[in-house]
PDB file of C-alpha atoms in Angstrom:
ATOM      1  CA  UNK A 134      -0.139 -20.525 -13.688  1.00 82.00           C
ATOM      2  CA  UNK A 135       1.067 -20.873 -17.859  1.00 83.00           C
ATOM      3  CA  UNK A 136      -2.049 -21.211 -19.267  1.00 86.00           C
ATOM      4  CA  UNK A 137      -4.051 -18.581 -17.168  1.00 87.00           C
ATOM      5  CA  UNK A 138      -1.467 -15.916 -18.737  1.00 88.00           C
ATOM      6  CA  UNK A 139      -2.193 -16.981 -21.966  1.00 85.00           C
ATOM      7  CA  UNK A 140      -5.812 -17.186 -21.716  1.00 86.00           C
ATOM      8  CA  UNK A 141      -5.346 -13.107 -20.422  1.00 89.00           C
ATOM      9  CA  UNK A 142      -2.743 -12.658 -23.336  1.00 87.00           C
ATOM     10  CA  UNK A 143      -5.439 -13.914 -25.858  1.00 88.00           C
ATOM     11  CA  UNK A 144      -7.965 -11.859 -24.412  1.00 89.00           C
ATOM     12  CA  UNK A 145      -6.077  -8.857 -24.963  1.00 90.00           C
ATOM     13  CA  UNK A 146      -5.271  -9.924 -28.151  1.00 91.00           C
ATOM     14  CA  UNK A 147      -8.655 -10.382 -28.977  1.00 91.00           C
ATOM     15  CA  UNK A 148      -9.778  -7.051 -27.304  1.00 91.00           C
ATOM     16  CA  UNK A 149      -7.268  -5.069 -29.247  1.00 91.00           C
ATOM     17  CA  UNK A 150      -7.767  -6.400 -32.519  1.00 89.00           C
ATOM     18  CA  UNK A 151     -11.850  -5.894 -32.013  1.00 90.00           C
ATOM     19  CA  UNK A 152     -11.071  -2.650 -30.986  1.00 91.00           C
ATOM     20  CA  UNK A 153      -9.537  -1.982 -33.574  1.00 90.00           C
ATOM     21  CA  UNK A 154     -12.030  -3.161 -36.485  1.00 90.00           C
ATOM     22  CA  UNK A 155     -14.118  -1.792 -34.197  1.00 91.00           C
ATOM     23  CA  UNK A 156     -12.435   2.008 -35.418  1.00 92.00           C
ATOM     24  CA  UNK A 157     -12.280   0.988 -39.086  1.00 92.00           C
ATOM     25  CA  UNK A 158     -15.812   0.265 -39.143  1.00 92.00           C
ATOM     26  CA  UNK A 159     -16.570   3.742 -37.837  1.00 93.00           C
ATOM     27  CA  UNK A 160     -14.302   5.324 -40.042  1.00 92.00           C
ATOM     28  CA  UNK A 161     -15.452   3.488 -42.778  1.00 93.00           C
ATOM     29  CA  UNK A 162     -19.250   4.350 -41.488  1.00 93.00           C
ATOM     30  CA  UNK A 163     -18.541   8.743 -40.908  1.00 92.00           C
ATOM     31  CA  UNK A 164     -17.051   8.772 -44.369  1.00 93.00           C
ATOM     32  CA  UNK A 165     -20.581   7.294 -45.765  1.00 93.00           C
ATOM     33  CA  UNK A 166     -22.435   9.345 -43.869  1.00 93.00           C
ATOM     34  CA  UNK A 167     -20.150  12.885 -45.155  1.00 93.00           C
ATOM     35  CA  UNK A 168     -20.414  11.292 -48.649  1.00 92.00           C
ATOM     36  CA  UNK A 169     -24.420  11.500 -48.518  1.00 92.00           C
ATOM     37  CA  UNK A 170     -24.290  14.874 -46.566  1.00 93.00           C
ATOM     38  CA  UNK A 171     -22.423  16.292 -49.526  1.00 91.00           C
ATOM     39  CA  UNK A 172     -24.089  14.714 -52.607  1.00 89.00           C
ATOM     40  CA  UNK A 173     -27.677  15.928 -50.949  1.00 89.00           C
ATOM     41  CA  UNK A 174     -25.794  19.397 -50.238  1.00 92.00           C
ATOM     42  CA  UNK A 175     -25.264  19.638 -53.264  1.00 92.00           C
ATOM     43  CA  UNK A 176     -28.866  18.135 -54.840  1.00 89.00           C
ATOM     44  CA  UNK A 177     -30.519  20.559 -53.162  1.00 89.00           C
ATOM     45  CA  UNK A 178     -27.682  23.439 -54.749  1.00 92.00           C
ATOM     46  CA  UNK A 179     -28.972  21.921 -57.984  1.00 92.00           C
ATOM     47  CA  UNK A 180     -32.527  21.563 -57.602  1.00 88.00           C
ATOM     48  CA  UNK A 181     -32.844  25.414 -56.877  1.00 89.00           C
ATOM     49  CA  UNK A 182     -30.987  25.543 -59.913  1.00 93.00           C
ATOM     50  CA  UNK A 183     -33.782  23.844 -62.031  1.00 93.00           C
ATOM     51  CA  UNK A 184     -36.347  25.419 -60.635  1.00 88.00           C
ATOM     52  CA  UNK A 185     -35.084  28.407 -62.324  1.00 89.00           C
ATOM     53  CA  UNK A 186     -34.134  27.431 -65.335  1.00 92.00           C
ATOM     54  CA  UNK A 187     -37.433  25.393 -65.949  1.00 91.00           C
ATOM     55  CA  UNK A 188     -38.740  28.767 -64.012  1.00 87.00           C
ATOM     56  CA  UNK A 189     -37.868  30.488 -67.892  1.00 88.00           C
ATOM     57  CA  UNK A 190     -38.742  27.918 -69.804  1.00 89.00           C
ATOM     58  CA  UNK A 191     -42.050  27.718 -68.456  1.00 87.00           C
ATOM     59  CA  UNK A 192     -42.661  31.397 -69.911  1.00 83.00           C
ATOM     60  CA  UNK A 193     -43.267  29.680 -73.400  1.00 79.00           C
ATOM     61  CA  UNK A 194     -45.309  31.214 -75.107  1.00 72.00           C
ATOM     62  CA  UNK A 195     -45.945  34.030 -72.778  1.00 78.00           C
ATOM     63  CA  UNK A 196     -42.563  35.499 -73.029  1.00 85.00           C
ATOM     64  CA  UNK A 197     -40.060  33.822 -75.080  1.00 85.00           C
ATOM     65  CA  UNK A 198     -40.335  32.083 -78.243  1.00 89.00           C
ATOM     66  CA  UNK A 199     -39.291  28.719 -79.087  1.00 90.00           C
ATOM     67  CA  UNK A 200     -36.152  30.065 -81.149  1.00 92.00           C
ATOM     68  CA  UNK A 201     -34.763  31.784 -77.518  1.00 92.00           C
ATOM     69  CA  UNK A 202     -36.049  29.152 -75.317  1.00 91.00           C
ATOM     70  CA  UNK A 203     -34.195  26.344 -77.067  1.00 93.00           C
ATOM     71  CA  UNK A 204     -31.107  28.714 -77.694  1.00 94.00           C
ATOM     72  CA  UNK A 205     -31.723  28.609 -73.671  1.00 94.00           C
ATOM     73  CA  UNK A 206     -31.312  25.206 -73.229  1.00 94.00           C
ATOM     74  CA  UNK A 207     -28.678  24.801 -75.094  1.00 94.00           C
ATOM     75  CA  UNK A 208     -26.445  27.734 -73.528  1.00 95.00           C
ATOM     76  CA  UNK A 209     -27.364  25.598 -70.303  1.00 95.00           C
ATOM     77  CA  UNK A 210     -26.168  22.453 -71.702  1.00 94.00           C
ATOM     78  CA  UNK A 211     -22.534  22.462 -69.863  1.00 95.00           C
ATOM     79  CA  UNK A 212     -24.220  22.625 -66.627  1.00 95.00           C
ATOM     80  CA  UNK A 213     -26.590  20.165 -67.386  1.00 95.00           C
ATOM     81  CA  UNK A 214     -23.749  17.837 -68.213  1.00 95.00           C
ATOM     82  CA  UNK A 215     -21.883  18.872 -65.013  1.00 95.00           C
ATOM     83  CA  UNK A 216     -24.610  18.128 -62.944  1.00 94.00           C
ATOM     84  CA  UNK A 217     -25.932  15.243 -64.679  1.00 92.00           C
ATOM     85  CA  UNK A 218     -25.357  12.672 -61.851  1.00 91.00           C
ATOM     86  CA  UNK A 219     -26.720  14.627 -59.078  1.00 91.00           C
ATOM     87  CA  UNK A 220     -30.133  15.438 -61.004  1.00 92.00           C
ATOM     88  CA  UNK A 221     -32.933  12.679 -60.745  1.00 92.00           C
ATOM     89  CA  UNK A 222     -33.081  10.192 -63.709  1.00 92.00           C
ATOM     90  CA  UNK A 223     -36.096  10.911 -64.940  1.00 95.00           C
ATOM     91  CA  UNK A 224     -35.689  14.936 -64.717  1.00 95.00           C
ATOM     92  CA  UNK A 225     -32.526  14.316 -66.852  1.00 95.00           C
ATOM     93  CA  UNK A 226     -34.467  12.179 -69.582  1.00 96.00           C
ATOM     94  CA  UNK A 227     -37.320  14.908 -69.454  1.00 96.00           C
ATOM     95  CA  UNK A 228     -34.387  17.810 -69.969  1.00 96.00           C
ATOM     96  CA  UNK A 229     -33.296  15.370 -73.268  1.00 96.00           C
ATOM     97  CA  UNK A 230     -36.736  15.328 -74.535  1.00 97.00           C
ATOM     98  CA  UNK A 231     -37.236  19.121 -73.833  1.00 96.00           C
ATOM     99  CA  UNK A 232     -34.109  19.871 -75.934  1.00 96.00           C
ATOM    100  CA  UNK A 233     -34.683  17.570 -78.814  1.00 96.00           C
ATOM    101  CA  UNK A 234     -37.781  18.263 -79.007  1.00 96.00           C
ATOM    102  CA  UNK A 235     -37.598  22.195 -78.628  1.00 95.00           C
ATOM    103  CA  UNK A 236     -35.097  22.001 -81.404  1.00 95.00           C
ATOM    104  CA  UNK A 237     -37.715  19.699 -83.568  1.00 94.00           C
ATOM    105  CA  UNK A 238     -40.392  22.837 -83.156  1.00 94.00           C
ATOM    106  CA  UNK A 239     -37.571  25.738 -84.116  1.00 94.00           C
ATOM    107  CA  UNK A 240     -37.195  24.064 -87.362  1.00 92.00           C
ATOM    108  CA  UNK A 241     -40.600  23.595 -88.067  1.00 90.00           C
ATOM    109  CA  UNK A 242     -40.612  27.624 -87.222  1.00 90.00           C
ATOM    110  CA  UNK A 243     -38.556  27.991 -89.854  1.00 89.00           C
ATOM    111  CA  UNK A 244     -40.078  26.172 -92.441  1.00 86.00           C
ATOM    112  CA  UNK A 245     -43.136  28.134 -91.805  1.00 85.00           C
ATOM    113  CA  UNK A 246     -41.632  31.170 -91.918  1.00 84.00           C
ATOM    114  CA  UNK A 247     -39.865  29.729 -95.604  1.00 85.00           C
ATOM    115  CA  UNK A 248     -42.982  28.691 -97.232  1.00 80.00           C
ATOM    116  CA  UNK A 249     -45.206  31.448 -98.749  1.00 73.00           C
ATOM    117  CA  UNK A 250     -48.281  29.498 -97.885  1.00 75.00           C
ATOM    118  CA  UNK A 251     -47.706  27.811 -94.522  1.00 71.00           C
ATOM    119  CA  UNK A 252     -48.832  24.198 -95.000  1.00 81.00           C
ATOM    120  CA  UNK A 253     -51.840  23.108 -92.017  1.00 85.00           C
ATOM    121  CA  UNK A 254     -49.931  20.093 -91.259  1.00 86.00           C
ATOM    122  CA  UNK A 255     -46.670  21.837 -90.361  1.00 85.00           C
ATOM    123  CA  UNK A 256     -48.240  23.969 -88.163  1.00 86.00           C
ATOM    124  CA  UNK A 257     -50.582  21.289 -87.091  1.00 90.00           C
ATOM    125  CA  UNK A 258     -47.035  19.525 -85.746  1.00 91.00           C
ATOM    126  CA  UNK A 259     -45.966  23.229 -84.209  1.00 89.00           C
ATOM    127  CA  UNK A 260     -48.760  23.038 -82.402  1.00 90.00           C
ATOM    128  CA  UNK A 261     -48.564  20.081 -80.511  1.00 93.00           C
ATOM    129  CA  UNK A 262     -44.678  19.773 -80.498  1.00 93.00           C
ATOM    130  CA  UNK A 263     -45.671  23.540 -78.509  1.00 92.00           C
ATOM    131  CA  UNK A 264     -48.198  21.113 -76.140  1.00 93.00           C
ATOM    132  CA  UNK A 265     -46.044  18.477 -75.645  1.00 94.00           C
ATOM    133  CA  UNK A 266     -43.076  20.616 -74.823  1.00 94.00           C
ATOM    134  CA  UNK A 267     -44.870  23.205 -72.435  1.00 92.00           C
ATOM    135  CA  UNK A 268     -45.852  19.785 -70.699  1.00 94.00           C
ATOM    136  CA  UNK A 269     -42.785  17.806 -70.593  1.00 95.00           C
ATOM    137  CA  UNK A 270     -42.001  21.389 -68.796  1.00 94.00           C
ATOM    138  CA  UNK A 271     -44.585  21.102 -66.210  1.00 93.00           C
ATOM    139  CA  UNK A 272     -43.476  17.121 -66.183  1.00 95.00           C
ATOM    140  CA  UNK A 273     -40.079  18.255 -65.373  1.00 94.00           C
ATOM    141  CA  UNK A 274     -41.024  20.890 -62.888  1.00 93.00           C
ATOM    142  CA  UNK A 275     -43.317  18.217 -60.998  1.00 93.00           C
ATOM    143  CA  UNK A 276     -40.335  15.904 -60.413  1.00 93.00           C
ATOM    144  CA  UNK A 277     -38.077  18.450 -59.397  1.00 91.00           C
ATOM    145  CA  UNK A 278     -41.000  18.948 -56.895  1.00 90.00           C
ATOM    146  CA  UNK A 279     -41.679  15.566 -55.720  1.00 91.00           C
ATOM    147  CA  UNK A 280     -37.921  15.108 -54.972  1.00 86.00           C
ATOM    148  CA  UNK A 281     -38.225  17.929 -51.870  1.00 82.00           C
ATOM    149  CA  UNK A 282     -42.102  16.866 -51.937  1.00 85.00           C
ATOM    150  CA  UNK A 283     -43.587  20.384 -52.331  1.00 83.00           C
ATOM    151  CA  UNK A 284     -46.756  20.874 -53.621  1.00 86.00           C
ATOM    152  CA  UNK A 285     -47.103  21.586 -57.336  1.00 81.00           C
ATOM    153  CA  UNK A 286     -47.130  25.404 -58.002  1.00 74.00           C
ATOM    154  CA  UNK A 287     -50.610  26.769 -59.343  1.00 77.00           C
ATOM    155  CA  UNK A 288     -50.491  30.124 -61.349  1.00 74.00           C
ATOM    156  CA  UNK A 289     -54.244  31.207 -61.969  1.00 83.00           C
ATOM    157  CA  UNK A 290     -55.002  32.497 -65.240  1.00 80.00           C
ATOM    158  CA  UNK A 291     -57.815  35.269 -65.516  1.00 88.00           C
ATOM    159  CA  UNK A 292     -59.845  33.999 -68.688  1.00 86.00           C
ATOM    160  CA  UNK A 293     -60.335  36.798 -70.953  1.00 84.00           C
ATOM    161  CA  UNK A 294     -63.270  37.217 -73.395  1.00 80.00           C
ATOM    162  CA  UNK A 295     -62.676  37.599 -76.885  1.00 72.00           C
ATOM    163  CA  UNK A 296     -63.635  41.001 -78.578  1.00 60.00           C
ATOM    164  CA  UNK A 297     -67.040  41.107 -80.898  1.00 59.00           C
ATOM    165  CA  UNK A 298     -66.865  42.261 -84.190  1.00 58.00           C
ATOM    166  CA  UNK A 299     -70.042  44.516 -84.328  1.00 56.00           C
ATOM    167  CA  UNK A 300     -69.631  46.521 -87.579  1.00 50.00           C
TER     168      UNK A 300
END
């Protein structure tokens, strides 16, 4: 009879520990799931903010100058670093590259303004920088769109004919 009581007692203790550890595991999993939900919500919010910022940068050279774009990127420096943890790593790299190349392009523009006869080399380098920046902005946009499996935004441009010089 003592043997049976000990077996029942051992079973009760095992069931108690099993229940305790199961509850502990479930609580840990619930915290992990909640953390992932919070991170996902934050990422969606930040990617919406990214879309707005990229749209502004995409307006180079149609609506804003390189200097304004560079200023805009630097004005968003605090936002970028505050949210860096939630941004896709490839986007972070593109944003920093855009910032660096905008700064370079603004220096070239300033060089051109200072020179009485702008050199072709500086103008060519500026053109390459502008093209490279536009490409990086498109790539940064694609990274964010891919993150949410959204299609690329296609903007149609109407081709304009050059006016003929009849004299």
